[in-house]
Short mmCIF file of N, CA and C in Angstrom, two decimals:
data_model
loop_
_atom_site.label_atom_id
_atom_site.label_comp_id
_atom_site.label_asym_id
_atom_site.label_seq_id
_atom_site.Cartn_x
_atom_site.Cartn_y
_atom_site.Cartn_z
N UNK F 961 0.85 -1.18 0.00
CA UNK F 961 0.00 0.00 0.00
C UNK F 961 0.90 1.24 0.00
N UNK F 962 0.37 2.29 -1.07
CA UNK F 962 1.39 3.31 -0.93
C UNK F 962 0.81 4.18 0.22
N UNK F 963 1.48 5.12 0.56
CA UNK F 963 1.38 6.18 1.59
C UNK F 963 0.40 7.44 1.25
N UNK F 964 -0.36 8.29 2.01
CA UNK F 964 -1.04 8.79 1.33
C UNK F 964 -0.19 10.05 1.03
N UNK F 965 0.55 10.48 1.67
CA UNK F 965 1.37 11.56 1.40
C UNK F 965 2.46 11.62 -0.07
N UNK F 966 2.50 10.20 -0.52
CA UNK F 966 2.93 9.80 -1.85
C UNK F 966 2.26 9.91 -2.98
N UNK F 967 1.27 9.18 -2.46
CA UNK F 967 -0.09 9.66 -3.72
C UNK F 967 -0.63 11.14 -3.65
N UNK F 968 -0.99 12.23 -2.74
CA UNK F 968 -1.48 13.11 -3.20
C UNK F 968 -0.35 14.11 -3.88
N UNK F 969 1.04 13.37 -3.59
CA UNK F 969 1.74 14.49 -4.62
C UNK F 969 2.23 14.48 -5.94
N UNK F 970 1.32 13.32 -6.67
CA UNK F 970 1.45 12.64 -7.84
C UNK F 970 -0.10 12.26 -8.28
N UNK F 971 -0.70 13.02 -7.20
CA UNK F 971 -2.11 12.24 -8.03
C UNK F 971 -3.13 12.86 -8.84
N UNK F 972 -2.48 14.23 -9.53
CA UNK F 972 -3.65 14.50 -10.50
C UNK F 972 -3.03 14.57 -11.91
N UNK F 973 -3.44 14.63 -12.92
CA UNK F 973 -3.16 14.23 -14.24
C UNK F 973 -3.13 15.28 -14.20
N UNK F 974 -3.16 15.33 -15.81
CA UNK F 974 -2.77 16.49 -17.13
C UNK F 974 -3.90 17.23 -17.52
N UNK F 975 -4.50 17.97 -18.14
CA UNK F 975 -5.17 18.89 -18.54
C UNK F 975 -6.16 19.65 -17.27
N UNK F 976 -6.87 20.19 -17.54
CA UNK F 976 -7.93 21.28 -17.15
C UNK F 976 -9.42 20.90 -16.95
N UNK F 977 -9.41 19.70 -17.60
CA UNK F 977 -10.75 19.17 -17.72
C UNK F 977 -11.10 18.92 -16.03
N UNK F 978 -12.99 19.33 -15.67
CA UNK F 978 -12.79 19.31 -14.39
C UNK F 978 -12.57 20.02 -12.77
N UNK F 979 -11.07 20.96 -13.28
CA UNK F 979 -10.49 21.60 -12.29
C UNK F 979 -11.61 23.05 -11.90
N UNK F 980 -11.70 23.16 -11.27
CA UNK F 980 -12.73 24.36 -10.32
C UNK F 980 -11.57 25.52 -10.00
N UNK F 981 -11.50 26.32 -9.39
CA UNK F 981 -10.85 27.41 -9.22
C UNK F 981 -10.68 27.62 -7.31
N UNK F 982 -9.08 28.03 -7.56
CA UNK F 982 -8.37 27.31 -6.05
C UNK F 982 -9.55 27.20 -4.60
N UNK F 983 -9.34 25.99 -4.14
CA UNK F 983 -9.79 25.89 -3.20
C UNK F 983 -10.01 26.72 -2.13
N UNK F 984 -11.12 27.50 -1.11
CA UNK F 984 -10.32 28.37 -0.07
C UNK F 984 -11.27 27.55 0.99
N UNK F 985 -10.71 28.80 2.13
CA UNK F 985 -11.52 28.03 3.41
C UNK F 985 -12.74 28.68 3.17
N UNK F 986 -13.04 29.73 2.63
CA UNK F 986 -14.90 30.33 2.42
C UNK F 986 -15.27 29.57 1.74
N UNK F 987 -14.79 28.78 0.51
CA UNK F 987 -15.53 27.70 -0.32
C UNK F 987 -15.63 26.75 0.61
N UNK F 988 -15.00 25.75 1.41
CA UNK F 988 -15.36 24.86 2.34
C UNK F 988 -16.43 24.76 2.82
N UNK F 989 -16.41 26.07 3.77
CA UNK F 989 -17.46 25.94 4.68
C UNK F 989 -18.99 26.49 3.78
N UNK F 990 -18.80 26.79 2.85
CA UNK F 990 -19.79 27.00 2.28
C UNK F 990 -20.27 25.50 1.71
N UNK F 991 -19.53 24.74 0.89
CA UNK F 991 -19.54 23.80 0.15
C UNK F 991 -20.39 22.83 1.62
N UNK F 992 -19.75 22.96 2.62
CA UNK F 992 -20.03 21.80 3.79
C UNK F 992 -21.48 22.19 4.69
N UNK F 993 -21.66 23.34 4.46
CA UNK F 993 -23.20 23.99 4.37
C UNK F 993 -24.10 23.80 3.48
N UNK F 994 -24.24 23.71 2.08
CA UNK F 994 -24.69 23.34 1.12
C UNK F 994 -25.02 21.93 1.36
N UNK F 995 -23.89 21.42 1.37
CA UNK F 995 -24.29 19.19 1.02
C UNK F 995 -24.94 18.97 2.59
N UNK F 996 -24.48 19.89 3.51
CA UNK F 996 -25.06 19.05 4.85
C UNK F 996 -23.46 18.21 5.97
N UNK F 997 -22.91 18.52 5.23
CA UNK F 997 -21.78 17.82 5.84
C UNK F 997 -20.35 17.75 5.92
N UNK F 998 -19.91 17.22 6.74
CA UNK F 998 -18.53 17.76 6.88
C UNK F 998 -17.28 17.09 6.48
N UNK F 999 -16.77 17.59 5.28
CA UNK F 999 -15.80 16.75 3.87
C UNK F 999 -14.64 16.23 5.02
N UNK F 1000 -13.91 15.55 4.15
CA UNK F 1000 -13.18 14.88 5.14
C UNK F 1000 -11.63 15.74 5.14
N UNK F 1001 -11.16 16.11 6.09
CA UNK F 1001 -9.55 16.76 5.91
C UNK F 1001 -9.14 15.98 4.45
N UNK F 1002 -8.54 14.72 4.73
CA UNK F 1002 -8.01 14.07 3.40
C UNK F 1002 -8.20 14.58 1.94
N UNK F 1003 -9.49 14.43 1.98
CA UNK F 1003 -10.16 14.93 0.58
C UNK F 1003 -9.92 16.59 0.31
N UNK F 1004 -9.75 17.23 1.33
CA UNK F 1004 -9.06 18.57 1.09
C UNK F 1004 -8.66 18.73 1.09
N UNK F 1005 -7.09 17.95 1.67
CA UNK F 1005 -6.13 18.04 1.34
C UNK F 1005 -5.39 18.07 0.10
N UNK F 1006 -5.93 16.78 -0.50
CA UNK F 1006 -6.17 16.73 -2.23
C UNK F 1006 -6.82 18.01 -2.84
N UNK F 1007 -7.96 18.46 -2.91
CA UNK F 1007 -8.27 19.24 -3.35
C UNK F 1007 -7.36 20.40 -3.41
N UNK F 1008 -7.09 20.99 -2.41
CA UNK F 1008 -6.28 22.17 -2.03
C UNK F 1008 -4.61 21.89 -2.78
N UNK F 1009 -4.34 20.99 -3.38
CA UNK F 1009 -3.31 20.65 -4.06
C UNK F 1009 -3.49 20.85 -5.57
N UNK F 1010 -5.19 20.52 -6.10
CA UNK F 1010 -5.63 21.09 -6.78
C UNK F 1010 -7.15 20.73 -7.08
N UNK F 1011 -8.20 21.62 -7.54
CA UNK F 1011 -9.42 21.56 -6.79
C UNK F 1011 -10.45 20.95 -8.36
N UNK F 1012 -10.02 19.50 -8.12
CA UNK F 1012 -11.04 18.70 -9.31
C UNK F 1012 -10.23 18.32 -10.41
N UNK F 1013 -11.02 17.77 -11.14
CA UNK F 1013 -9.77 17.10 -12.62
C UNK F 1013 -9.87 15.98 -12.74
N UNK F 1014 -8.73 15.49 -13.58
CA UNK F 1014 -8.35 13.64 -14.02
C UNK F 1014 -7.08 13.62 -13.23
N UNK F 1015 -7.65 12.37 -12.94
CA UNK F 1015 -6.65 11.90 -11.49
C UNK F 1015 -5.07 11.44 -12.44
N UNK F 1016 -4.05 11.47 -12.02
CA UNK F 1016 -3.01 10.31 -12.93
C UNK F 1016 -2.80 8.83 -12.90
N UNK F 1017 -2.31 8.50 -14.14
CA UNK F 1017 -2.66 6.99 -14.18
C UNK F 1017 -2.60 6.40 -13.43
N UNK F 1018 -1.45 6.77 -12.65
CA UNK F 1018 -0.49 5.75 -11.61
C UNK F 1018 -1.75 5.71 -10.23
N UNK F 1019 -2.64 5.84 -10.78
CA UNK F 1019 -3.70 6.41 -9.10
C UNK F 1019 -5.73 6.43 -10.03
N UNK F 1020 -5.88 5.91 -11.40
CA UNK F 1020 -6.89 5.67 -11.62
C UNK F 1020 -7.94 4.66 -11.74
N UNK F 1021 -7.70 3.39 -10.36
CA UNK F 1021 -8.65 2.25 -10.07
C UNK F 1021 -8.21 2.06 -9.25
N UNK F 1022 -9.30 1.21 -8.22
CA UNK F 1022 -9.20 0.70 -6.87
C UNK F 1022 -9.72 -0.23 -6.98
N UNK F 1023 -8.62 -1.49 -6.88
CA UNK F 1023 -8.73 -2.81 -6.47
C UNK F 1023 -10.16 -3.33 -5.80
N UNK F 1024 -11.04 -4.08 -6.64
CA UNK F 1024 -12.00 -4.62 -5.68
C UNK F 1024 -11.79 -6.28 -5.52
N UNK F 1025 -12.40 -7.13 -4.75
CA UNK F 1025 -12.50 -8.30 -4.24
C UNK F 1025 -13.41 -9.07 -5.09
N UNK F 1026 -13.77 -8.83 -4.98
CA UNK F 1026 -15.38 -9.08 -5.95
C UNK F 1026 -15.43 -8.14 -7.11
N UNK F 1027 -15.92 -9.54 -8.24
CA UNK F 1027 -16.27 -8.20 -9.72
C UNK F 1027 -17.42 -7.26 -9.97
N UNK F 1028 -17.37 -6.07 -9.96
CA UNK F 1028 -18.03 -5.12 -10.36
C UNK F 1028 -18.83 -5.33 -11.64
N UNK F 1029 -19.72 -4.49 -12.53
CA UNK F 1029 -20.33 -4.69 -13.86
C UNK F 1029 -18.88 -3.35 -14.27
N UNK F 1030 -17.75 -3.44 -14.09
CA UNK F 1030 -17.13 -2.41 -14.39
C UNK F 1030 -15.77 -3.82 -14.93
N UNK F 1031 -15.06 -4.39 -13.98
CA UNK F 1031 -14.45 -5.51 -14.49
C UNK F 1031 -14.44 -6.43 -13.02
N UNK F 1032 -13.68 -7.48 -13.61
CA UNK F 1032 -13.55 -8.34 -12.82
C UNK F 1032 -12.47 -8.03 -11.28
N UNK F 1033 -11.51 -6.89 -11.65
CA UNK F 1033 -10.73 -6.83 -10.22
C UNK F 1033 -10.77 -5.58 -9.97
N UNK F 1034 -11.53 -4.61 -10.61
CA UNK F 1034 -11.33 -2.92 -9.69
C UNK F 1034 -12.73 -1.53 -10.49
N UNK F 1035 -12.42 -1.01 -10.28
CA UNK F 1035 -13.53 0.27 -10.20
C UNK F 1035 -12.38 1.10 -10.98
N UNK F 1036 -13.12 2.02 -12.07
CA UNK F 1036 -12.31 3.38 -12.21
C UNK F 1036 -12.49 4.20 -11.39
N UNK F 1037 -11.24 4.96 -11.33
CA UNK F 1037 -11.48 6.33 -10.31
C UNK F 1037 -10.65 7.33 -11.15
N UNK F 1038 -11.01 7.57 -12.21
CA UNK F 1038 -10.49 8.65 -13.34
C UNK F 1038 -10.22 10.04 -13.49
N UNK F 1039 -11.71 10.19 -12.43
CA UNK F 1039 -11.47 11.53 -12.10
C UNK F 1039 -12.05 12.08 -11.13
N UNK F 1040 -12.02 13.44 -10.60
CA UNK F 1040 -12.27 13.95 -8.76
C UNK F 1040 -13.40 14.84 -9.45
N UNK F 1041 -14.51 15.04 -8.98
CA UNK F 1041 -15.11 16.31 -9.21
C UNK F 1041 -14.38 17.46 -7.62
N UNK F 1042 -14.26 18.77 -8.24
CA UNK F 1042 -13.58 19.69 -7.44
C UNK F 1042 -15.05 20.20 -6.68
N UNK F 1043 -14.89 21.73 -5.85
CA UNK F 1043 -15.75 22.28 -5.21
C UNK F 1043 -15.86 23.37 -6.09
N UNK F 1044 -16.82 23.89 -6.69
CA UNK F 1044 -17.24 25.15 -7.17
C UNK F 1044 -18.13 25.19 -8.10
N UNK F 1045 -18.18 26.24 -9.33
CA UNK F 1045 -19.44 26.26 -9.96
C UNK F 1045 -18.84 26.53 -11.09
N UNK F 1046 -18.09 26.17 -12.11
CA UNK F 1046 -17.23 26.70 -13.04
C UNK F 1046 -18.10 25.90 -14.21
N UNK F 1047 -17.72 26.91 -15.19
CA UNK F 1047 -19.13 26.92 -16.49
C UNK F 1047 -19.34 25.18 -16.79
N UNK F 1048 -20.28 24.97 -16.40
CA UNK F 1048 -21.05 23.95 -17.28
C UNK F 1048 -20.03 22.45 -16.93
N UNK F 1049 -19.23 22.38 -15.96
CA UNK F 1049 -18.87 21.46 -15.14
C UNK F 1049 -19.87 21.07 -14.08
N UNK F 1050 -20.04 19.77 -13.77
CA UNK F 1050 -20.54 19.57 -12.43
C UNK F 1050 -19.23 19.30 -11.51
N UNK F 1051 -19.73 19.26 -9.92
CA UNK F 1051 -18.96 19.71 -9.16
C UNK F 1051 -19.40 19.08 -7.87
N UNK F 1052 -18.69 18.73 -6.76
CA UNK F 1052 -19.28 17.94 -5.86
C UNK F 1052 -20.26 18.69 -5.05
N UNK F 1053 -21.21 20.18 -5.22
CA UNK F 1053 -22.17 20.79 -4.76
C UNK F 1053 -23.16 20.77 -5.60
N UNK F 1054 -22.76 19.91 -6.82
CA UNK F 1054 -23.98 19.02 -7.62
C UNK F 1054 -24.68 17.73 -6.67
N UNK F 1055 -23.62 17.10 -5.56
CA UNK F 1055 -24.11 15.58 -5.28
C UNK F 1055 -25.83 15.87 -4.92
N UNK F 1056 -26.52 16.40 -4.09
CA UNK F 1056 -27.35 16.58 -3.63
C UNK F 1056 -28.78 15.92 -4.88
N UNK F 1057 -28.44 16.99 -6.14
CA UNK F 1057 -29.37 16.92 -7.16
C UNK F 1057 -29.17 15.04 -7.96
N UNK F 1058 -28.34 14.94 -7.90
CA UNK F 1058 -27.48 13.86 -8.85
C UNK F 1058 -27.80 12.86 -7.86
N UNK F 1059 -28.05 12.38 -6.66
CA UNK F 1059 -28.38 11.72 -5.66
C UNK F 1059 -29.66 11.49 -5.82
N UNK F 1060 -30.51 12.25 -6.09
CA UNK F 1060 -32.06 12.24 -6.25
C UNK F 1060 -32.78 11.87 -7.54
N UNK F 1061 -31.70 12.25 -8.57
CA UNK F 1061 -31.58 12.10 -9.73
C UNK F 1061 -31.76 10.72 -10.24
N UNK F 1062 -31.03 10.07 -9.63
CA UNK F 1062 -30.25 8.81 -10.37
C UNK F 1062 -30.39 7.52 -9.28
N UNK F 1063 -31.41 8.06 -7.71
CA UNK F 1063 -32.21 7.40 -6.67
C UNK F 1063 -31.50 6.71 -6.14
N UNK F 1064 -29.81 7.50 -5.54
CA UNK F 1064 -29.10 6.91 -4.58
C UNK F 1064 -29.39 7.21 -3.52
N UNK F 1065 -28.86 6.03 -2.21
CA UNK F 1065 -29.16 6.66 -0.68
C UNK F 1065 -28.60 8.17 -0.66
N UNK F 1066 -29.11 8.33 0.53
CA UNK F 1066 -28.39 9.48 1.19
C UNK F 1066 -28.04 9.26 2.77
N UNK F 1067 -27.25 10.32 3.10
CA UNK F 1067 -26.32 10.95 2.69
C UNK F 1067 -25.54 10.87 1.98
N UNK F 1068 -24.79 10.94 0.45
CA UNK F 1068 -23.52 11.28 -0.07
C UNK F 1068 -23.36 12.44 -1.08
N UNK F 1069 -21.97 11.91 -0.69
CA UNK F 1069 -21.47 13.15 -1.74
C UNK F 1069 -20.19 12.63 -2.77
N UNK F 1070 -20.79 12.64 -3.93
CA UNK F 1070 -20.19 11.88 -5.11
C UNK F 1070 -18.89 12.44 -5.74
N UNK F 1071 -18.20 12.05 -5.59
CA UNK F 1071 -16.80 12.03 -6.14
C UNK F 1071 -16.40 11.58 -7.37
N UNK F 1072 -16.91 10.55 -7.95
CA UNK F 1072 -16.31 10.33 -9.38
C UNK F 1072 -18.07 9.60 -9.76
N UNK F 1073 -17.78 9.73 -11.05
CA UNK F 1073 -18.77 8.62 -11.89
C UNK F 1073 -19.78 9.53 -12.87
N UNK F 1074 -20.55 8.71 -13.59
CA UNK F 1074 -21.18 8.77 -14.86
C UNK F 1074 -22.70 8.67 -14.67
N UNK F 1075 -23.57 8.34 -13.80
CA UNK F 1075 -25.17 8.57 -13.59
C UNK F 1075 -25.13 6.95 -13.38
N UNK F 1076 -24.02 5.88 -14.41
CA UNK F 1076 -24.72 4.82 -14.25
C UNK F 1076 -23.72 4.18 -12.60
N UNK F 1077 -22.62 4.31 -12.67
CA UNK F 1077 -21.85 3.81 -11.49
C UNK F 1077 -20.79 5.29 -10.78
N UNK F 1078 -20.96 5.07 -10.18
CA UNK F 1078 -20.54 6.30 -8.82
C UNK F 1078 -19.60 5.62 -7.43
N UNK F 1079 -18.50 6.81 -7.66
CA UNK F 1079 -17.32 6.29 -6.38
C UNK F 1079 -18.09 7.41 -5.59
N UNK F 1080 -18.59 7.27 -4.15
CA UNK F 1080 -19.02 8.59 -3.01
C UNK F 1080 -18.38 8.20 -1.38
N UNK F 1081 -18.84 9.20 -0.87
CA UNK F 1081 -18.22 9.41 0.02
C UNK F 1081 -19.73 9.33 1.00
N UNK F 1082 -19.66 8.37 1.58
CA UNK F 1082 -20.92 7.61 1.94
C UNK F 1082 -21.31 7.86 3.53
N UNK F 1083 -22.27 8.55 4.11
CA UNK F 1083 -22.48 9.26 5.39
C UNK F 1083 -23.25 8.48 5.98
N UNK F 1084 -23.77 7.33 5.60
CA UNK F 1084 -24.84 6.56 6.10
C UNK F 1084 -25.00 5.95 7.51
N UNK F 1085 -23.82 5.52 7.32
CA UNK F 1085 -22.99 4.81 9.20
C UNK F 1085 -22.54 6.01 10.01
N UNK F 1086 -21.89 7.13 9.44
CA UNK F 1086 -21.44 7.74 10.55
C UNK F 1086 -22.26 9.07 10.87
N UNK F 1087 -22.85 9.28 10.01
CA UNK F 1087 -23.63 11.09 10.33
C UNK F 1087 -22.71 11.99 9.66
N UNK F 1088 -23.76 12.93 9.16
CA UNK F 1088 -23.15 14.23 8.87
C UNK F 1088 -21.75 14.64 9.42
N UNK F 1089 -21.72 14.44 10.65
CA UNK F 1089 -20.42 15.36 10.98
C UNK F 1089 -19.15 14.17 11.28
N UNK F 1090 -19.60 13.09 11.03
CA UNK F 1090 -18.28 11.90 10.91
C UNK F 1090 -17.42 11.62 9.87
N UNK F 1091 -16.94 10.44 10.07
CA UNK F 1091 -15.66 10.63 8.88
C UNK F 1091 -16.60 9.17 8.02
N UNK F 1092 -16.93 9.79 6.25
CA UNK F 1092 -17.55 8.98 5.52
C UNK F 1092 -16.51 7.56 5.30
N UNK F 1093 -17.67 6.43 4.70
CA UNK F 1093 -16.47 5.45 4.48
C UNK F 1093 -16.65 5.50 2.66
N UNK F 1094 -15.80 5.04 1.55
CA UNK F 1094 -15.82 5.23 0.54
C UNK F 1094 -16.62 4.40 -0.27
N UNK F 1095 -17.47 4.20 -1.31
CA UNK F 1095 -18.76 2.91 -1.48
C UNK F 1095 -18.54 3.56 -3.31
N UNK F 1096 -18.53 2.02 -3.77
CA UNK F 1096 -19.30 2.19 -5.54
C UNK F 1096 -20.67 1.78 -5.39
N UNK F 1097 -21.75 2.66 -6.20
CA UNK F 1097 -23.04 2.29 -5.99
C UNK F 1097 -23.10 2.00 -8.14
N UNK F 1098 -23.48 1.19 -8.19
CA UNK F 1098 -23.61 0.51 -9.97
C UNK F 1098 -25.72 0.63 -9.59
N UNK F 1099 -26.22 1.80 -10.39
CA UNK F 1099 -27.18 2.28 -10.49
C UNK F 1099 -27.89 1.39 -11.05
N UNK F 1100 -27.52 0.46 -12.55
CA UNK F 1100 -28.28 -0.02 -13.60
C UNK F 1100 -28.42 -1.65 -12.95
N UNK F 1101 -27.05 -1.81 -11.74
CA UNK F 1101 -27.06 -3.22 -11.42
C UNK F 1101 -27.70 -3.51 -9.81
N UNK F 1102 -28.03 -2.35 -9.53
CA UNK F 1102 -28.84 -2.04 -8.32
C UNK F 1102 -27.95 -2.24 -7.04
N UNK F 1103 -26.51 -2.18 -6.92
CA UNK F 1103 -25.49 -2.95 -6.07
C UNK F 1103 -25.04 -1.72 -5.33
N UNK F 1104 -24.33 -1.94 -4.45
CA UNK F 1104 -23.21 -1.32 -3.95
C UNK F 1104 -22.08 -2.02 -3.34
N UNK F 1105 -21.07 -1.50 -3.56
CA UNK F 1105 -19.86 -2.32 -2.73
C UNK F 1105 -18.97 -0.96 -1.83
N UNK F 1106 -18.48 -1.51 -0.50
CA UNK F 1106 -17.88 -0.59 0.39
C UNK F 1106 -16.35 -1.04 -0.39
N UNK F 1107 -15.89 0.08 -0.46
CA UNK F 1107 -14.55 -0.10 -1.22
C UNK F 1107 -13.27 0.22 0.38
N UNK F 1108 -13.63 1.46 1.34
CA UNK F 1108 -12.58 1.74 2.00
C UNK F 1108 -13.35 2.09 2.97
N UNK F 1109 -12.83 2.38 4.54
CA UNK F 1109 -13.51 2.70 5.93
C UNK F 1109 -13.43 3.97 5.95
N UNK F 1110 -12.52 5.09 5.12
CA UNK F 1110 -13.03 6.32 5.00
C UNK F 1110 -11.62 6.90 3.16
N UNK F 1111 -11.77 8.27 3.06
CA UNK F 1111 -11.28 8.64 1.63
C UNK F 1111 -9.76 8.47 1.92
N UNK F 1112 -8.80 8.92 2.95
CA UNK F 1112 -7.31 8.64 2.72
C UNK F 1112 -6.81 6.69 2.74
N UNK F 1113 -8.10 5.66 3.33
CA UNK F 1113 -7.43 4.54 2.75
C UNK F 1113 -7.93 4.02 1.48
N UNK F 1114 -8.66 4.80 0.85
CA UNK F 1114 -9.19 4.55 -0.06
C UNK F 1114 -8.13 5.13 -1.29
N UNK F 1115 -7.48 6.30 -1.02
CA UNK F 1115 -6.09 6.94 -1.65
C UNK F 1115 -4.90 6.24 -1.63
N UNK F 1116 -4.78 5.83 -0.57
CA UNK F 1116 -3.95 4.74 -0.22
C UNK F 1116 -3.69 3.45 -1.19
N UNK F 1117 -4.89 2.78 -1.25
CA UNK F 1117 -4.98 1.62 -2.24
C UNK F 1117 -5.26 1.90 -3.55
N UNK F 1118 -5.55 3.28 -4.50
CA UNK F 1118 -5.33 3.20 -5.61
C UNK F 1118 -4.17 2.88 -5.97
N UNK F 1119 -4.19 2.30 -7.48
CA UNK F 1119 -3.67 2.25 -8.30
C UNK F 1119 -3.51 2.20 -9.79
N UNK F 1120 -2.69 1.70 -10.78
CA UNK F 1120 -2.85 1.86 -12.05
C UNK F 1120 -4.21 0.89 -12.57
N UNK F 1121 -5.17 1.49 -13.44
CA UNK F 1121 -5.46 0.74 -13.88
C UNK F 1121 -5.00 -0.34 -14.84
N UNK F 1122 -3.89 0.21 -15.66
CA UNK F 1122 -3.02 -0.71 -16.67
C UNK F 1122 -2.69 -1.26 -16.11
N UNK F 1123 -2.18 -1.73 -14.83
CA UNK F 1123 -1.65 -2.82 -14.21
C UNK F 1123 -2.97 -4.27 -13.88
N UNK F 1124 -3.77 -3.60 -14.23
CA UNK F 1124 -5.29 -4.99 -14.26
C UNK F 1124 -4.90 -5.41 -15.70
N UNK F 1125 -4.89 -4.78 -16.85
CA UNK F 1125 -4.87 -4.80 -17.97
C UNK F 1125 -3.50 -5.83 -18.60
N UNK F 1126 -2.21 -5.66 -17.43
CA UNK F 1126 -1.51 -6.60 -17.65
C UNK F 1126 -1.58 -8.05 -17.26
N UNK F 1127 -2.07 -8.01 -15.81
CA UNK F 1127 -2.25 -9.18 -15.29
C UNK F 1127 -3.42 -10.20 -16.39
N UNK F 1128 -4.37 -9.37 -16.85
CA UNK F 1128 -5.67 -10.48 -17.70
C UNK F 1128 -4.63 -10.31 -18.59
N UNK F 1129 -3.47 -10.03 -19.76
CA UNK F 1129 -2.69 -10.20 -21.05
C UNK F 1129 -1.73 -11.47 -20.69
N UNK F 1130 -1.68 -11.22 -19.27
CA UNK F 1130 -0.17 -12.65 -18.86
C UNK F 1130 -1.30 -14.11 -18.15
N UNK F 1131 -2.50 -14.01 -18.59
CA UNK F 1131 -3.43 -15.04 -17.76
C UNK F 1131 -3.69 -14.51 -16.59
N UNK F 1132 -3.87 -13.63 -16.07
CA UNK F 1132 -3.97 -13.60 -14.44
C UNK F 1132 -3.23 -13.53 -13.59
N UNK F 1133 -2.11 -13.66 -14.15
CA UNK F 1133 -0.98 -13.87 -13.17
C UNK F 1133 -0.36 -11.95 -12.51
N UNK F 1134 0.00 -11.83 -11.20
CA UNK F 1134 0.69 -10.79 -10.91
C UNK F 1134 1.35 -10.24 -11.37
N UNK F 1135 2.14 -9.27 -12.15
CA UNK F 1135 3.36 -8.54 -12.46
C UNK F 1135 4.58 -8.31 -11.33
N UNK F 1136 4.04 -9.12 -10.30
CA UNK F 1136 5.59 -9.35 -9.25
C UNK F 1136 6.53 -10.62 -9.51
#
């Protein structure tokens, strides 16, 4: 498992696509007024490094146990939605609408995904003001799976997705 202090200083990709405009502490507490709840340090930490985007390779899937309708060993995690309102991006002060939308539980607040499968930050067990644990909810397959007990071990255990991509080319086998 890498460290999380390793991954957030390598973990956002290349372009613009995404990115919101710098993080502050008035956007926070606004943002954490809005959804109802209180983001996790971790996740702002990231943010505040830079606020939304495509994650980098070396850090775009998280290992699952069980196969997803996504593949057989992990989830994409491609990209972060940031905090703000920047033209015609959604943004994690979208989760609220997009939750109701697309008839996920609540509390969350969605972090990556497409309407049909969603990485969030899941309030259900702990309350508003606790630390969320990390969950894929697959909309079309009616599922959810708990991926991490909150967002920095969930940072922790990303990794490449091309590294799934090698293991199914060599049979299954590890790249160690």
């Amino acid at each position: 498992m890498t460290g999380f202090d390793e991954v957030k200083a390598t973990f956002w990709g290349e372009g613009l696509y995404g990115v919101q405009a710098p993080l502050t502490d008035g956007v926070v507490q606004d943002a954490e007024l809005r959804l109802g709840v209180r983001l996790p340090v971790s996740l702002l930490e990231v943010l505040r490094v830079r606020n939304g985007g495509l994650v980098a390779e070396l850090w775009n899937a998280f290992p699952t146990d069980v196969p997803t309708s996504w593949s057989e060993h992990h989830v994409p995690f491609d990209e972060v939605r940031g905090i703000g309102r920047r033209d015609g991006q959604l943004s994690l002060l979208d989760s609220p609408y997009l939750v109701e939308e697309w008839g996920l539980p609540s509390p969350l607040v969605l972090l990556s995904g497409d309407g049909h499968c969603w990485i969030a930050l899941d309030y259900r067990a702990c309350g508003e003001r606790g630390e969320p644990s990390v969950t894929w909810f697959d909309v079309d397959g009616d599922t959810e799976l708990p991926l991490a007990t909150n967002f920095r071990m969930f940072v922790e255990r990303l990794t490449a997705a091309a590294s799934f991509d090698l293991d199914e080319a060599d049979g299954g086998r590890s790249a160690s």
